[in-house]
Coordinates of C-alpha atoms in Angstrom, one line a residue:
X17 CA 16.2 0.6 -39.0
X18 CA 13.0 -0.7 -37.6
X19 CA 9.9 -0.5 -39.7
X20 CA 6.2 -0.7 -39.1
X21 CA 4.1 -3.3 -40.9
X22 CA 3.7 -1.3 -44.1
X23 CA 7.5 -0.9 -44.4
X24 CA 7.6 2.7 -43.1
X25 CA 10.8 3.3 -41.0
X26 CA 10.3 4.2 -37.4
X27 CA 11.5 7.7 -36.8
X28 CA 13.7 8.7 -33.9
X29 CA 10.9 10.7 -32.2
X30 CA 8.7 7.6 -32.1
X31 CA 11.5 5.5 -30.6
X32 CA 12.1 8.2 -27.9
X33 CA 8.4 8.3 -27.1
X34 CA 8.3 4.6 -26.5
X35 CA 11.3 4.5 -24.2
X36 CA 10.7 7.7 -22.3
X37 CA 8.9 6.3 -19.3
X38 CA 9.4 3.3 -17.0
X39 CA 12.1 1.6 -18.9
X40 CA 15.0 3.2 -17.1
X41 CA 13.3 4.3 -13.9
X42 CA 13.8 2.2 -10.7
X43 CA 10.6 1.3 -8.9
X44 CA 10.6 2.7 -5.3
X45 CA 8.4 -0.1 -4.2
X46 CA 10.5 -2.9 -5.7
X47 CA 13.7 -1.3 -4.5
X48 CA 12.4 -1.2 -0.9
X49 CA 11.3 -4.8 -1.0
X50 CA 14.6 -5.9 -2.5
X51 CA 16.6 -3.9 0.0
X52 CA 14.6 -5.4 2.9
X53 CA 15.3 -8.9 1.6
X54 CA 19.0 -8.1 1.6
X55 CA 19.3 -8.0 -2.2
X56 CA 21.1 -5.5 -4.3
X57 CA 19.0 -2.8 -5.9
X58 CA 19.8 -2.0 -9.5
X59 CA 21.3 1.4 -10.4
X60 CA 19.5 2.3 -13.7
X61 CA 21.9 5.1 -14.8
X62 CA 25.2 4.4 -16.4
X63 CA 27.7 4.3 -13.5
X64 CA 31.1 5.8 -13.7
X65 CA 34.0 3.7 -12.5
X66 CA 37.4 5.4 -12.4
X67 CA 39.8 3.8 -14.9
X68 CA 37.3 1.2 -16.1
X69 CA 35.3 1.3 -19.2
X70 CA 31.7 0.1 -18.8
X71 CA 29.8 -1.4 -21.8
X72 CA 26.1 -2.2 -22.2
X73 CA 24.9 -5.8 -22.4
X74 CA 21.4 -6.8 -23.3
X75 CA 19.2 -7.9 -20.5
X76 CA 17.4 -10.2 -22.9
X77 CA 19.8 -11.8 -25.4
X78 CA 18.7 -11.4 -29.0
X79 CA 18.1 -15.1 -29.5
X80 CA 15.8 -15.2 -26.4
X81 CA 13.4 -12.4 -27.7
X82 CA 10.0 -13.8 -28.6
X83 CA 6.4 -13.0 -29.2
X84 CA 3.3 -15.0 -28.4
X85 CA 1.1 -15.0 -31.5
X86 CA -2.0 -14.1 -29.5
X87 CA -0.7 -10.5 -29.8
X88 CA -1.1 -10.7 -33.6
X89 CA -3.9 -13.2 -33.7
X90 CA -6.0 -10.9 -35.9
X91 CA -3.4 -11.2 -38.7
X92 CA -2.8 -14.9 -38.2
X93 CA -6.5 -15.5 -38.6
X94 CA -7.0 -12.9 -41.4
X95 CA -8.1 -14.0 -44.9
X96 CA -6.3 -12.6 -47.9
X97 CA -7.3 -9.0 -48.3
X98 CA -6.3 -5.8 -50.1
X99 CA -4.9 -4.0 -47.0
X100 CA -1.3 -4.8 -47.7
X101 CA -0.9 -6.1 -44.2
X102 CA 0.6 -9.6 -43.8
X103 CA -1.9 -12.4 -43.0
X104 CA -1.6 -16.1 -42.1
X105 CA 1.4 -17.9 -40.7
X106 CA 3.7 -17.6 -43.7
X107 CA 3.5 -13.9 -44.1
X108 CA 3.1 -12.9 -40.5
X109 CA 6.0 -15.0 -39.2
X110 CA 8.2 -13.7 -42.0
X111 CA 7.4 -10.1 -40.9
X112 CA 8.1 -10.9 -37.2
X113 CA 11.5 -12.3 -38.2
X114 CA 12.2 -9.1 -40.1
X115 CA 11.4 -7.2 -37.0
X116 CA 14.1 -9.2 -35.1
X117 CA 12.1 -11.7 -33.1
X118 CA 13.8 -15.1 -32.9
X119 CA 11.3 -17.1 -30.9
X120 CA 7.6 -17.8 -31.3
X121 CA 5.0 -18.9 -28.7
X122 CA 1.9 -20.3 -30.2
X123 CA -1.7 -19.6 -29.3
X124 CA -3.4 -22.1 -31.6
X125 CA -2.4 -23.6 -34.9
X126 CA -5.1 -22.5 -37.3
X127 CA -5.3 -19.8 -40.0
X128 CA -7.9 -18.9 -42.6
X129 CA -8.7 -21.8 -44.9
X130 CA -8.9 -19.3 -47.7
X131 CA -5.1 -19.2 -47.8
X132 CA -4.5 -22.8 -48.8
X133 CA -8.0 -24.0 -49.5
X134 CA -7.7 -26.1 -46.3
X135 CA -6.2 -25.9 -42.8
X136 CA -2.4 -25.6 -42.5
X137 CA -0.6 -28.5 -40.8
X138 CA 1.9 -28.4 -37.9
X139 CA 4.6 -29.7 -40.3
X140 CA 3.9 -26.8 -42.7
X141 CA 4.2 -24.3 -39.8
X142 CA 7.5 -25.9 -38.8
X143 CA 8.9 -25.3 -42.3
X144 CA 7.8 -21.6 -42.1
X145 CA 9.6 -21.3 -38.8
X146 CA 12.8 -22.9 -40.2
X147 CA 12.7 -20.9 -43.4
X148 CA 12.7 -17.7 -41.3
X149 CA 15.2 -18.7 -38.7
X150 CA 12.6 -18.9 -36.0
X151 CA 12.3 -21.2 -33.0
X152 CA 9.1 -22.3 -31.3
X153 CA 9.6 -21.8 -27.5
X154 CA 6.2 -22.8 -26.2
X155 CA 2.4 -22.8 -26.7
X156 CA -0.8 -22.0 -24.9
X157 CA -2.7 -25.2 -25.5
X158 CA -5.4 -27.0 -23.5
X159 CA -3.6 -29.1 -20.9
X160 CA -5.6 -32.2 -19.9
X161 CA -4.9 -36.0 -19.6
X162 CA -7.2 -36.8 -22.6
X163 CA -5.3 -34.8 -25.3
X164 CA -1.9 -34.4 -23.8
X165 CA -0.1 -37.0 -26.0
X166 CA -1.6 -35.3 -29.1
X167 CA -0.4 -31.9 -27.9
X168 CA 3.1 -33.2 -27.3
X169 CA 3.1 -34.6 -30.8
X170 CA 2.4 -31.2 -32.2
X171 CA 4.9 -29.5 -29.9
X172 CA 7.6 -31.9 -31.1
X173 CA 6.7 -31.4 -34.7
X174 CA 7.2 -27.7 -34.2
X175 CA 10.5 -28.2 -32.4
X176 CA 9.3 -26.8 -29.0
X177 CA 11.3 -27.1 -25.8
X178 CA 8.3 -26.2 -23.7
X179 CA 4.6 -27.0 -23.7
X180 CA 2.1 -25.0 -21.7
X181 CA -1.3 -23.3 -21.2
X182 CA -2.6 -19.8 -20.8
X183 CA -5.0 -21.0 -18.0
X184 CA -4.4 -21.3 -14.3
X185 CA -4.1 -24.9 -13.1
X186 CA -7.2 -24.6 -10.9
X187 CA -9.9 -21.9 -10.8
X188 CA -10.5 -22.3 -7.1
X189 CA -9.9 -20.8 -3.7
X190 CA -9.6 -24.2 -2.0
X191 CA -6.5 -26.3 -1.3
X192 CA -8.3 -29.6 -2.3
X193 CA -8.7 -28.4 -5.8
X194 CA -5.1 -27.3 -6.0
X195 CA -4.0 -30.6 -4.6
X196 CA -5.9 -32.4 -7.4
X197 CA -4.3 -30.0 -10.0
X198 CA -0.9 -30.6 -8.6
X199 CA -1.3 -34.4 -8.8
X200 CA -2.4 -34.1 -12.5
X201 CA 0.4 -31.7 -13.4
X202 CA 3.1 -33.8 -11.7
X203 CA 2.0 -36.7 -13.8
X204 CA 1.7 -34.8 -17.0
X205 CA 5.1 -33.0 -16.3
X206 CA 6.7 -36.4 -15.8
X207 CA 5.4 -37.6 -19.2
X208 CA 6.5 -34.4 -20.8
X209 CA 10.0 -34.7 -19.4
X210 CA 10.2 -38.3 -20.8
X211 CA 9.7 -36.8 -24.3
X212 CA 12.2 -33.9 -23.8
X213 CA 9.7 -31.3 -23.0
X214 CA 9.0 -28.9 -20.1
X215 CA 5.4 -28.4 -18.9
X216 CA 4.5 -24.9 -17.8
X217 CA 1.6 -22.8 -16.7
X218 CA 1.0 -19.1 -17.3
X219 CA -0.6 -17.0 -14.6
X220 CA -3.3 -14.4 -14.4
X221 CA -3.6 -12.1 -11.4
X222 CA -6.1 -14.4 -9.6
X223 CA -3.4 -17.1 -9.3
X224 CA -1.8 -14.8 -6.8
X225 CA -4.9 -14.2 -4.7
X226 CA -5.2 -15.8 -1.3
X227 CA -6.5 -19.3 -0.6
X228 CA -9.4 -19.9 1.7
X229 CA -7.8 -22.5 3.9
X230 CA -8.6 -21.7 7.5
X231 CA -11.2 -20.3 10.0
X232 CA -14.9 -21.2 10.3
X233 CA -16.5 -23.4 7.7
X234 CA -19.4 -22.3 5.5
X235 CA -22.6 -24.3 5.0
X236 CA -20.8 -26.5 2.4
X237 CA -18.1 -27.3 4.9
X238 CA -15.4 -25.1 3.2
X239 CA -13.1 -22.7 4.9
X240 CA -14.0 -19.0 4.9
X241 CA -10.7 -17.4 5.9
X242 CA -7.1 -17.5 4.9
X243 CA -3.7 -18.4 6.2
X244 CA -2.2 -15.8 3.9
X245 CA -1.0 -18.4 1.4
X246 CA -1.5 -17.4 -2.2
X247 CA -2.9 -20.0 -4.6
X248 CA 0.2 -20.3 -6.9
X249 CA 2.6 -20.3 -3.9
X250 CA 0.7 -23.4 -2.7
X251 CA 1.0 -25.0 -6.1
X252 CA 4.7 -24.3 -6.2
X253 CA 5.1 -26.4 -3.0
X254 CA 2.9 -29.2 -4.2
X255 CA 4.5 -29.7 -7.6
X256 CA 7.8 -31.4 -8.4
X257 CA 10.3 -28.8 -9.6
X258 CA 11.7 -31.4 -12.0
X259 CA 8.4 -31.7 -13.9
X260 CA 6.4 -28.5 -13.5
X261 CA 7.5 -25.0 -14.7
X262 CA 6.1 -21.5 -14.9
X263 CA 5.7 -18.6 -17.3
X264 CA 5.3 -15.4 -15.4
X265 CA 3.1 -12.9 -17.0
X266 CA 4.7 -9.8 -15.7
X267 CA 1.7 -7.5 -16.3
X268 CA -0.7 -9.8 -14.4
X269 CA 1.8 -10.2 -11.6
X270 CA 1.8 -6.4 -11.1
X271 CA -2.0 -6.4 -11.3
X272 CA -1.9 -9.0 -8.5
X273 CA 0.2 -6.7 -6.5
X274 CA -2.4 -4.0 -7.0
X275 CA -5.5 -6.1 -6.4
X276 CA -4.6 -8.8 -3.9
X277 CA -3.2 -7.1 -0.9
X278 CA -5.5 -8.1 2.0
X279 CA -6.9 -11.3 3.5
X280 CA -8.8 -12.1 6.7
X281 CA -6.9 -14.5 8.9
X282 CA -8.4 -17.4 10.9
X283 CA -9.2 -15.1 13.8
X284 CA -11.1 -12.7 11.7
X285 CA -8.4 -10.0 11.6
X286 CA -7.7 -8.3 8.3
X287 CA -4.1 -8.6 7.2
X288 CA -2.1 -6.9 4.5
X289 CA 0.5 -8.7 2.4
X290 CA 2.0 -7.1 -0.7
X291 CA 2.9 -9.4 -3.5
X292 CA 6.3 -8.7 -5.1
X293 CA 6.8 -10.1 -8.7
X294 CA 10.6 -9.9 -8.5
X295 CA 11.0 -11.8 -5.3
X296 CA 8.5 -14.3 -6.5
X297 CA 10.9 -15.3 -9.3
X298 CA 14.2 -14.9 -7.4
X299 CA 13.0 -17.2 -4.6
X300 CA 12.6 -20.1 -7.1
X301 CA 14.6 -19.0 -10.1
X302 CA 14.9 -22.1 -12.2
X303 CA 11.2 -22.7 -12.3
X304 CA 10.7 -19.7 -14.6
X305 CA 12.2 -20.3 -18.0
X306 CA 9.6 -18.2 -19.8
X307 CA 8.0 -14.7 -19.3
X308 CA 5.4 -12.6 -20.9
X309 CA 6.9 -9.1 -21.3
X310 CA 3.5 -7.3 -21.1
X311 CA 3.4 -3.7 -20.2
X312 CA 0.7 -1.5 -18.6
X313 CA 0.0 2.1 -17.8
X314 CA -0.7 2.6 -14.1
X315 CA -4.3 3.8 -13.6
X316 CA -5.8 3.2 -10.1
X317 CA -9.2 4.1 -11.4
X318 CA -9.2 0.8 -13.4
X319 CA -10.2 -2.5 -11.7
X320 CA -6.8 -4.0 -12.6
X321 CA -4.8 -0.9 -11.7
X322 CA -3.2 -0.8 -15.2
X323 CA -4.2 -0.5 -18.8
X324 CA -2.2 -2.6 -21.3
X325 CA 0.2 -0.8 -23.6
X326 CA 3.0 -1.8 -26.0
X327 CA 6.2 -2.7 -24.3
X328 CA 8.0 0.5 -23.1
X329 CA 4.9 2.7 -23.2
X330 CA 3.8 1.8 -19.7
X331 CA 4.9 2.1 -16.1
X332 CA 6.2 -1.4 -15.4
X333 CA 9.9 -1.4 -14.8
X334 CA 11.3 -4.1 -17.0
X335 CA 14.8 -2.8 -16.6
X336 CA 14.7 -3.4 -12.9
X337 CA 12.8 -6.7 -13.3
X338 CA 15.1 -8.4 -15.7
X339 CA 18.3 -7.0 -14.3
X340 CA 17.4 -8.3 -10.8
X341 CA 16.2 -11.8 -11.6
X342 CA 19.4 -12.5 -13.5
X343 CA 20.1 -15.6 -15.6
X344 CA 19.7 -13.9 -19.0
X345 CA 20.7 -17.0 -20.9
X346 CA 18.0 -19.0 -19.2
X347 CA 15.2 -16.5 -19.5
X348 CA 13.1 -16.3 -22.6
X349 CA 10.8 -13.2 -22.9
X350 CA 7.7 -13.3 -25.1
X351 CA 6.1 -9.9 -25.9
X352 CA 2.3 -10.0 -25.4
X353 CA -0.4 -7.4 -25.5
X354 CA -4.0 -8.7 -25.4
X355 CA -5.3 -5.5 -26.8
X356 CA -2.9 -5.1 -29.7
X357 CA -5.3 -5.9 -32.6
X358 CA -6.8 -2.8 -34.2
X359 CA -9.7 -4.4 -36.0
X360 CA -11.0 -3.3 -39.4
X361 CA -10.2 0.4 -38.6
X362 CA -6.5 -0.3 -38.2
X363 CA -5.5 -3.8 -39.5
X364 CA -1.8 -3.0 -39.2
X365 CA -1.9 -2.0 -35.5
X366 CA -0.9 -5.3 -33.9
X367 CA 2.2 -5.7 -36.2
X368 CA 3.0 -2.0 -35.6
X369 CA 2.9 -2.6 -31.9
X370 CA 5.1 -5.7 -32.4
X371 CA 7.7 -3.6 -34.1
X372 CA 7.7 -0.9 -31.3
X373 CA 7.8 -3.5 -28.6
X374 CA 10.7 -5.4 -30.1
X375 CA 12.8 -2.3 -30.2
X376 CA 12.1 -1.5 -26.6
X377 CA 12.8 -5.1 -25.6
X378 CA 16.2 -4.8 -27.4
X379 CA 16.9 -1.5 -25.6
X380 CA 16.8 -3.1 -22.2
X381 CA 20.5 -3.2 -21.1
X382 CA 22.8 -3.3 -18.1
X383 CA 26.2 -1.9 -17.8
X384 CA 29.1 -4.4 -17.2
X385 CA 32.8 -4.0 -16.7

């Protein structure tokens, strides 16, 4: 039985509450887009086939279920206290392993110096991983030419297969900046591959906004209109698929679908183009080994169109998403919720949300003959 961070079992009503919406409901918008593309649309009920017994299989295999530590950053950074809630790498990673997580994505390597009287080392973190049967599947580090070798050293000490960043490769609307970013990432990705690593970047919604790459120039000589190409789509084309990979943040991808729908073409005409997160992955499947399984409650009154929630509490259809993109053995899903920490008022909240989200990740299944 699952437990929250103070050891209290999760009751059946709580589990039902967390899986009641979104998890098993097909998205009409996604279904229409998939059908138009000639792809099969998932049936989310348990189908009946005469004379054949169907059985559920997990959409995310247990060994591929992970968490980025940014979700529980408050407890990683916490000093010893009297709350009874785990703190620091040793206690927090042990708790995450108890919950069922098998993979860890890092968001920094520091904890409170009050725990050891000094800062913990990557080698000591590796031992904690090994002791708890955990595997490091990636990191959100600063990716630049000056520190890349050092970052790869840390990644290899921790046993990572992937090394990445939580920032977009370029914070720009112009192709010249994305060209420069692609040159850098192709070089760094080549160096990473030489050391047995894959270099990846994680998206926010702005990465799927439209480039300014056509039409009249402004006073600085830069384009003011768009061809309809999205920033990261351009980066896909400019980077070598052998060296540069991606971690789709599913929440931010759906925010992009909500926010970035219109552009003005070279002739000054406003155009509409809806971004589809599922087709974005299926069109270049092997470039996405990692995902952030981050959920959101739909709220069109919000600037982003969603409010972050624990996995399974929101309206994003992870059942449809993971069933359609396929390759469950290749995909690694890391739960993330930026807003999970509860602060001094509720120090256990992020670990409680981690427990709830793990259960809902494990509940994602598809029926097979």
